[in-house]
Coordinates of C-alpha atoms in Angstrom, one line a residue:
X15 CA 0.0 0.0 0.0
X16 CA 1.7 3.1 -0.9
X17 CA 0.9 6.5 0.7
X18 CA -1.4 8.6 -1.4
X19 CA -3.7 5.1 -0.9
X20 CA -3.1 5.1 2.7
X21 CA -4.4 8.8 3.4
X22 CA -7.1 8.4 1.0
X23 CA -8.5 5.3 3.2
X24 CA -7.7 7.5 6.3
X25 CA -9.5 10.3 5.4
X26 CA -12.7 7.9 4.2
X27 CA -12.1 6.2 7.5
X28 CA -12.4 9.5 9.3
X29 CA -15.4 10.3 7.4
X30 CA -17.4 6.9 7.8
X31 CA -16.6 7.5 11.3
X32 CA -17.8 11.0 11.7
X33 CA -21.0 9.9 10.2
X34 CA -21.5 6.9 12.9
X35 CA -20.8 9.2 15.8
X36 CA -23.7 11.9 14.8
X37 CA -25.8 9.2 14.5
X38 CA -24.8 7.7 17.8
X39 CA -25.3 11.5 19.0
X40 CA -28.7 11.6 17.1
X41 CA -29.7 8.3 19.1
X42 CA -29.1 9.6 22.5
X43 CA -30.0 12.9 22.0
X44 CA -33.8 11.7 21.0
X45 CA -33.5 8.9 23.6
X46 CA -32.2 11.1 26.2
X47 CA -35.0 14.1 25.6
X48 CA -37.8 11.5 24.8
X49 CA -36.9 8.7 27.2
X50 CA -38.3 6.8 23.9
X51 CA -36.7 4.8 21.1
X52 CA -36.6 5.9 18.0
X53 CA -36.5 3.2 15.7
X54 CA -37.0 5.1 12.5
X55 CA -33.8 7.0 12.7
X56 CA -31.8 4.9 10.7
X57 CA -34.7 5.3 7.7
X58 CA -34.6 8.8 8.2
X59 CA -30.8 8.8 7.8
X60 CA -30.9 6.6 5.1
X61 CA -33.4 8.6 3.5
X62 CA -30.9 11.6 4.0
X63 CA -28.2 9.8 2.3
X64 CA -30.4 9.2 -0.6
X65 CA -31.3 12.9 -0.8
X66 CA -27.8 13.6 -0.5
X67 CA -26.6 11.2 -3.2
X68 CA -29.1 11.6 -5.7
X69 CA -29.0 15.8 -5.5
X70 CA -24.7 15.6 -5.8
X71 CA -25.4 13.7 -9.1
X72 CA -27.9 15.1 -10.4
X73 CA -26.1 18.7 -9.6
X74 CA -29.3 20.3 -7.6
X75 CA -28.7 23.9 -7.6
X76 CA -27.6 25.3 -4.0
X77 CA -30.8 27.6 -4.0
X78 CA -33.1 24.5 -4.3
X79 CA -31.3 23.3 -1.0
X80 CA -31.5 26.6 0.8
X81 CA -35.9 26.2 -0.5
X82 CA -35.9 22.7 1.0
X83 CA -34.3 24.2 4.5
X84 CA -37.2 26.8 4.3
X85 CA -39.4 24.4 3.8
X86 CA -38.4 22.1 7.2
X87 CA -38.5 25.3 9.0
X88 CA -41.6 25.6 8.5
X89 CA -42.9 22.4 8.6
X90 CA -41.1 22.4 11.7
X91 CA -42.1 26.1 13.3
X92 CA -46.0 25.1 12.2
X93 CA -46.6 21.7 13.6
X94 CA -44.1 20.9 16.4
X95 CA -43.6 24.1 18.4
X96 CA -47.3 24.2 19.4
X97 CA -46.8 20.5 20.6
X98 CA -43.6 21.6 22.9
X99 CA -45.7 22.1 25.9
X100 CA -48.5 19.7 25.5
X101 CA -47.9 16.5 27.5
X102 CA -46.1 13.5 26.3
X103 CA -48.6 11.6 25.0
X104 CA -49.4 14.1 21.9
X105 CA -45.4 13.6 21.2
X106 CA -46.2 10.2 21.4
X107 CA -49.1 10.3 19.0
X108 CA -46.8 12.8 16.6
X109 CA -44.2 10.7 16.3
X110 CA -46.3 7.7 15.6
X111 CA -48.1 10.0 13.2
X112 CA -45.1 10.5 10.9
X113 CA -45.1 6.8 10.0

């Protein structure tokens, strides 16, 4: 193995591994706040990727991105923010709700 191959598997290494620790941190975050399991978190992320892969070849435009962050913002200032300080059985039925 020379060396230009052995910091290009570094860096991919570093990067596969940055990826599993925000979704460790995603886990206990939602697990932590919740005191529930989320078990669609790894379709979400998947879906993500998919997004993510699909948009870098097809060579989305940054200002479709920047509509799509708009668009979660609202989505999320509109429907969760009322639910913050209902009790936790509405999260409960929210989060069911999304499946």
């Amino acid at each position: 193995m020379n060396t230009e191959m052995f910091i290009q598997h570094f860096f991919n290494a570093l990067a596969l591994g940055s990826l599993y620790g925000l979704i460790a941190i995603g886990y206990t975050m939602v697990y932590g706040i919740l005191r529930l399991i989320n078990f669609a978190h790894g379709d979400i992320f998947m879906l993500g990727a998919y997004f993510v892969f699909f948009s870098t070849i097809s060579f989305m435009p940054a200002w479709v991105a920047v509509l799509l962050i708009l668009l979660a913002l609202l989505i999320y200032y509109s429907v969760f923010i009322g639910f913050k300080k209902r009790p936790e059985f509405y999260w409960i039925t929210i989060l069911l709700s999304l499946f």
